[in-house]
């Protein structure tokens, strides 16, 4: 039981589909505590990624993730562009030359990717950012995989952790990103980036749990 | 949404085409990646200055490209930071061999994209210094947060550093002057109305007929607090007092007073605001040596204003007075 | 009504106090009667130029007082012509012995008050010539009506005549040049929103989310017709085509293209309008030699734009390029 | 039976009161086919006139009307300032040195005043201006006085003529003033200046019919 290149493509395509579906929702969340463009930004980026996937056929997971990263970096802008770009870039580095990886390797790649995003954005847990969804997701996946939980269930646990982390951003007062300018007024609103991160973790579950 | 546009996707592209057509004597525009640059760039031996940020703040930054100000500006989508490749290409296009100053407003997106671009430029052997403007007193500063936004002082820094670069001051000194401007500049803004991001199609927030937002930034986001509508004099008190107390500006100080429209507020109101500001500053014994009044750093069509004070010394005053010739700011030539 | 003001009665007075405080190097302001005048007036031996009209069009006219443009401007109440005594006092204050040109926009109120003032000034032995600007193609011209409004061409006439006067051209010639500018200038404007006269407290007219007014003037009045909201390209077609056909502007003509904001429309949209205008003029073979883009003749905070074309000849181009130093327009110095 | 200086004062004060009462109405009418300031303009002017009346005590009708004229000219601006200023200036000229005048003399003074306004504004009947109220009022007064109708009734006929002239402006397409810029769109709206002129004629009736 492993994650194939095709599943990697399904993951990226699934994330793009989820963003397209939730574009206005993400922008709405960003208009409450940001500048009303998160959905627009992510949509622009992922729509730029899709047409490139075809030409990647026959390459490996690393190429897939790196191409996704470079495309996001050069089309999204904003805070989310470099951050999601960094996340996929690290996934690419962690899967160098591999056309399929094991659940353990995916968990390690995700750990490294989340670490890279934290380093790039200098955000901690509870700063009310995408980290609040990504870190719990990576932690839950690691534990479950280590405990030998079936991969499908591990991915589900990871997704649930991301969702809970996303919901947990609602009461938080933002310390990073635009929302931090609002001070106390940022409390009571769900962080848009944490929401798109949950969509990413969910897309991974949907793509990888296939044969679980 | 009522705007003079053709399609929400083409706003930035068509605006840049208009700029290119209107000001071909001063600037050129490169498309994909998008950046506006001095038509005589690269100016060999001159420190180059590159700024950028989301679109929607016109004339900043593209309107400040030209002699005595910026060498290049990188416009992102509306209210969205530009991408590293835009910044990298602009940096390469204007480097005259004396290095490039990245003049960055303190927003996570701007910081991250300029950081990535600087890394890539340095990897190509270009000397890059980055200075971050963070002058918005509406935001409490702290080590644990993103810190203060970069707002009005950015315009003044671009003019003053541009003059220093034009005078062939080396990169390190231009960067030093930029830090000095940032250290001596403070701003605060307010909104009477929200604004509409074209791609979003509706106002970012709703404000009642009797409400206003105090402590806003320049991205149509709500401010520090919502208050009951007040008179111009009261509003100036709410904006200028925190500014004066923050640096603080002291009796005897000379300042440049910058009264800015957020885009939808006309000049007649700005002068009423400026009048109130002169009275407040008289009261604390601060002397206005220079001023700038108009829409220079805007949030699309938002109605409202911001006030910026910059404490002047002889060098900064000289650099402010030096000739500038850009689409958005011109004197002495 | 949301405005940065203190009281509706004091809007004009406080705005003028702001102007006086901000630009004491260029202009002085006389109160009761109110007029803005060059700080070095009267300039002996120079033809003086006095303009004026209702307030609410800032920077016009007060922002155009200074070297190379107006000697004095008489601001009335918002959208209300100034009174004869204002105009008379301003005329006496700036007459340098070479006579005074009254540059008047074609509105009954402006005409009647300037006429009365001119009679009084002549009675005091001052030579006065009046030239009336009537460039608005939205209004059908006729002997039996008040005729066309004076709009965008006024700004261009003030700059060009100011340069002629600065070059010590005699009153008769400056007046002649002014008539030539008027004869070769045409304008048309549109509104996306109404505006609110402070003393009235509510918008002059109501416009639906999907409506616009085509053929408006500069006093917040409704226009020639109400239409469904359209794209920038379509709107430019509605404004520029009647302008081109009216003079007409012919293949091979060189023009100054002036894209003006009515006050609430930001620069990013004006450049999209300018882009469309360049394409339309390319299509008819008219060459844009010079341009002016920004809020120069406004209707308070109204959102919308106007387009003005001025057919240039070498002399008009030279006078346009001549140095000007006013709060609202500056170059070459 | 004559018009005394006191009645002249009552006429000016009555016009000021009528303007104050109808300020918003006049501005509303002007917002439909003008620039929303007629009520504001006339209010500014007549409020400036009132404080000057006291110091005129002991002078004559001519001084009263000339002072009113100069004050309107120097405070109103717009089209209505010079026009109403011209009207009162002519009333002053026609009553030179007189502290009381006869009904005939008032009718002649009004004729001369309306003529002066027409000369100043170059407006004809049916141009949709104040002339459409003033001219019928002057005509009706002249006829009635000539026919020996009691002065009170003559003034009433004059006021009714002004009111009808005012109402008759509604269907007209304006040829003078701001409303002319609207072309056909000016039809269907009552002219603000004709309305303030009706108030003026009404104020004359109220002040002069006193002892009829
Ligand atoms: N320093 C940071 N570290 C991690 N995530 C961040 C940081 N700053 C902002 N974010 C995330 O980015 C999201 C906003 O993205 P977006 O709206 O696309 O960019 P911008 O804020 O520049 O408009 C926030 O909701 C937050 O989750
Ligand atoms: N040429 C004219 N002759 C007579 N009356 C005129 C003329 N032009 C305008 N008016 C009157 O002036 C009125 C408008 O006055 P007002 O609103 O105070 O001035 P403005 O039009 O300058 O704003 C119109 O309703 C009309 O009755
Ligand atoms: Mg955002
Ligand atoms: Mg953004
Ligand atoms: Mg008026
Ligand atoms: Mg009016």
Short mmCIF file of C-alpha atoms in Angstrom, two decimals, chain D residues 16-210:
data_model
loop_
_atom_site.label_atom_id
_atom_site.label_comp_id
_atom_site.label_asym_id
_atom_site.label_seq_id
_atom_site.Cartn_x
_atom_site.Cartn_y
_atom_site.Cartn_z
CA UNK D 16 -37.65 86.58 3.79
CA UNK D 17 -40.07 84.61 5.95
CA UNK D 18 -41.56 82.85 2.93
CA UNK D 19 -38.07 81.91 1.68
CA UNK D 20 -37.09 80.59 5.12
CA UNK D 21 -40.27 78.53 5.24
CA UNK D 22 -39.78 77.14 1.72
CA UNK D 23 -35.98 76.83 1.71
CA UNK D 24 -35.90 73.04 1.49
CA UNK D 25 -38.78 72.99 -1.00
CA UNK D 26 -36.95 75.38 -3.33
CA UNK D 27 -33.73 73.39 -3.00
CA UNK D 28 -35.63 70.19 -3.71
CA UNK D 29 -37.08 71.70 -6.89
CA UNK D 30 -33.59 72.86 -7.89
CA UNK D 31 -32.17 69.39 -7.28
CA UNK D 32 -34.58 68.01 -9.86
CA UNK D 33 -33.52 70.26 -12.73
CA UNK D 34 -30.65 72.32 -11.31
CA UNK D 35 -27.92 72.04 -8.77
CA UNK D 36 -29.80 71.85 -5.49
CA UNK D 37 -28.99 75.27 -4.10
CA UNK D 38 -31.79 77.74 -4.93
CA UNK D 39 -33.37 77.62 -1.45
CA UNK D 40 -29.95 77.79 0.17
CA UNK D 41 -28.97 80.77 -1.98
CA UNK D 42 -32.15 82.77 -1.38
CA UNK D 43 -32.10 81.97 2.34
CA UNK D 44 -28.50 83.17 2.62
CA UNK D 45 -29.42 86.39 0.85
CA UNK D 46 -32.64 87.28 2.66
CA UNK D 47 -31.16 86.39 6.06
CA UNK D 48 -28.40 88.89 5.27
CA UNK D 49 -30.99 91.54 4.41
CA UNK D 50 -33.04 91.33 7.62
CA UNK D 51 -30.42 92.68 10.10
CA UNK D 52 -29.92 95.71 7.88
CA UNK D 53 -33.54 96.84 7.98
CA UNK D 54 -33.33 98.27 11.47
CA UNK D 55 -30.66 100.81 10.54
CA UNK D 56 -32.84 101.97 7.61
CA UNK D 57 -35.61 103.29 9.86
CA UNK D 58 -36.39 106.87 8.86
CA UNK D 59 -35.17 106.42 5.28
CA UNK D 60 -37.49 105.78 2.30
CA UNK D 61 -38.76 102.95 0.08
CA UNK D 62 -35.94 103.57 -2.38
CA UNK D 63 -33.27 103.05 0.30
CA UNK D 64 -35.11 99.95 1.50
CA UNK D 65 -35.19 98.36 -1.95
CA UNK D 66 -31.65 99.41 -2.92
CA UNK D 67 -30.20 98.04 0.32
CA UNK D 68 -32.08 94.79 -0.27
CA UNK D 69 -30.71 94.73 -3.83
CA UNK D 70 -27.07 95.33 -2.88
CA UNK D 71 -27.26 92.77 -0.10
CA UNK D 72 -28.69 90.10 -2.41
CA UNK D 73 -26.10 90.88 -5.08
CA UNK D 74 -23.23 90.56 -2.61
CA UNK D 75 -24.43 87.47 -0.75
CA UNK D 76 -26.46 85.22 -3.04
CA UNK D 77 -24.31 84.54 -6.07
CA UNK D 78 -25.63 82.04 -8.59
CA UNK D 79 -28.11 83.18 -11.21
CA UNK D 80 -30.72 84.28 -8.71
CA UNK D 81 -28.44 86.76 -6.92
CA UNK D 82 -27.93 89.18 -9.80
CA UNK D 83 -31.50 88.64 -11.01
CA UNK D 84 -33.31 89.34 -7.75
CA UNK D 85 -30.71 92.02 -7.08
CA UNK D 86 -31.60 93.68 -10.38
CA UNK D 87 -35.29 93.40 -9.56
CA UNK D 88 -34.94 95.19 -6.21
CA UNK D 89 -32.44 97.69 -7.63
CA UNK D 90 -35.03 98.73 -10.22
CA UNK D 91 -37.75 98.95 -7.54
CA UNK D 92 -35.37 101.29 -5.71
CA UNK D 93 -34.78 103.45 -8.76
CA UNK D 94 -38.51 103.63 -9.50
CA UNK D 95 -39.24 104.82 -5.95
CA UNK D 96 -36.40 107.33 -5.66
CA UNK D 97 -36.94 109.61 -2.66
CA UNK D 98 -40.43 108.29 -1.95
CA UNK D 99 -41.59 107.25 1.52
CA UNK D 100 -44.96 106.16 0.17
CA UNK D 101 -46.30 105.30 -3.27
CA UNK D 102 -49.67 104.76 -4.91
CA UNK D 103 -50.94 101.44 -6.29
CA UNK D 104 -50.33 102.79 -9.81
CA UNK D 105 -46.77 103.64 -8.91
CA UNK D 106 -46.20 100.19 -7.43
CA UNK D 107 -47.55 98.61 -10.61
CA UNK D 108 -45.23 100.76 -12.73
CA UNK D 109 -42.27 99.99 -10.47
CA UNK D 110 -42.97 96.26 -10.78
CA UNK D 111 -43.23 96.59 -14.57
CA UNK D 112 -39.86 98.32 -14.69
CA UNK D 113 -38.31 95.74 -12.33
CA UNK D 114 -39.50 92.77 -14.39
CA UNK D 115 -38.23 94.49 -17.54
CA UNK D 116 -34.82 94.92 -15.91
CA UNK D 117 -34.68 91.24 -14.95
CA UNK D 118 -35.54 90.27 -18.52
CA UNK D 119 -32.81 92.55 -19.85
CA UNK D 120 -30.26 91.19 -17.39
CA UNK D 121 -31.08 87.52 -17.96
CA UNK D 122 -32.13 87.73 -21.60
CA UNK D 123 -34.99 85.36 -20.82
CA UNK D 124 -38.33 85.33 -22.61
CA UNK D 125 -41.69 84.04 -21.44
CA UNK D 126 -41.82 80.23 -21.45
CA UNK D 127 -38.05 79.84 -21.12
CA UNK D 128 -38.96 78.19 -17.77
CA UNK D 129 -37.56 80.87 -15.50
CA UNK D 130 -38.70 83.30 -12.83
CA UNK D 131 -39.96 85.48 -15.68
CA UNK D 132 -42.84 83.04 -16.14
CA UNK D 133 -44.15 84.03 -12.70
CA UNK D 134 -43.06 87.67 -12.62
CA UNK D 135 -44.37 88.82 -16.02
CA UNK D 136 -47.94 87.54 -15.59
CA UNK D 137 -47.98 89.01 -12.08
CA UNK D 138 -46.94 92.44 -13.37
CA UNK D 139 -49.41 92.24 -16.28
CA UNK D 140 -52.35 91.23 -14.07
CA UNK D 141 -51.57 93.95 -11.57
CA UNK D 142 -51.32 96.61 -14.26
CA UNK D 143 -54.63 95.62 -15.87
CA UNK D 144 -56.49 95.41 -12.58
CA UNK D 145 -55.19 98.73 -11.33
CA UNK D 146 -56.00 100.38 -14.66
CA UNK D 147 -59.54 98.93 -14.50
CA UNK D 148 -59.92 100.52 -11.06
CA UNK D 149 -60.23 97.16 -9.30
CA UNK D 150 -59.81 97.62 -5.51
CA UNK D 151 -56.05 97.34 -4.77
CA UNK D 152 -56.48 94.33 -2.49
CA UNK D 153 -58.25 92.43 -5.28
CA UNK D 154 -55.67 93.63 -7.82
CA UNK D 155 -52.87 92.22 -5.64
CA UNK D 156 -54.78 88.96 -5.30
CA UNK D 157 -55.20 88.74 -9.08
CA UNK D 158 -51.48 89.44 -9.46
CA UNK D 159 -50.58 86.69 -6.97
CA UNK D 160 -52.91 84.22 -8.72
CA UNK D 161 -51.29 85.06 -12.07
CA UNK D 162 -47.84 84.43 -10.57
CA UNK D 163 -49.01 81.10 -9.16
CA UNK D 164 -50.48 80.03 -12.50
CA UNK D 165 -47.32 81.13 -14.32
CA UNK D 166 -45.29 79.10 -11.84
CA UNK D 167 -47.43 76.02 -12.40
CA UNK D 168 -47.28 76.58 -16.15
CA UNK D 169 -43.50 76.09 -16.03
CA UNK D 170 -43.99 72.39 -15.21
CA UNK D 171 -44.51 71.09 -18.77
CA UNK D 172 -42.01 73.51 -20.31
CA UNK D 173 -38.62 72.48 -21.69
CA UNK D 174 -36.14 74.99 -20.23
CA UNK D 175 -34.31 77.30 -22.61
CA UNK D 176 -32.47 79.38 -20.01
CA UNK D 177 -30.58 78.63 -16.80
CA UNK D 178 -29.15 75.33 -15.67
CA UNK D 179 -32.32 73.42 -16.43
CA UNK D 180 -31.74 74.06 -20.14
CA UNK D 181 -28.77 71.65 -20.02
CA UNK D 182 -31.23 68.83 -19.36
CA UNK D 183 -33.03 69.41 -22.67
CA UNK D 184 -36.27 67.41 -22.75
CA UNK D 185 -35.59 66.01 -19.28
CA UNK D 186 -36.40 69.44 -17.79
CA UNK D 187 -40.09 69.00 -18.70
CA UNK D 188 -42.35 67.77 -15.89
CA UNK D 189 -40.63 69.77 -13.16
CA UNK D 190 -41.62 73.12 -11.66
CA UNK D 191 -39.01 75.84 -11.99
CA UNK D 192 -37.48 76.80 -8.62
CA UNK D 193 -36.95 80.46 -9.52
CA UNK D 194 -40.53 80.84 -10.74
CA UNK D 195 -41.53 79.39 -7.39
CA UNK D 196 -39.50 81.88 -5.35
CA UNK D 197 -40.90 84.64 -7.58
CA UNK D 198 -44.43 83.54 -6.74
CA UNK D 199 -43.47 83.80 -3.05
CA UNK D 200 -42.27 87.35 -3.73
CA UNK D 201 -45.54 88.37 -5.38
CA UNK D 202 -47.48 86.73 -2.56
CA UNK D 203 -45.42 88.63 0.01
CA UNK D 204 -46.36 91.89 -1.79
CA UNK D 205 -50.03 91.03 -1.62
CA UNK D 206 -49.82 90.16 2.09
CA UNK D 207 -47.94 93.35 2.90
CA UNK D 208 -49.78 95.83 0.71
CA UNK D 209 -53.35 94.53 0.83
CA UNK D 210 -53.32 95.24 4.54
#
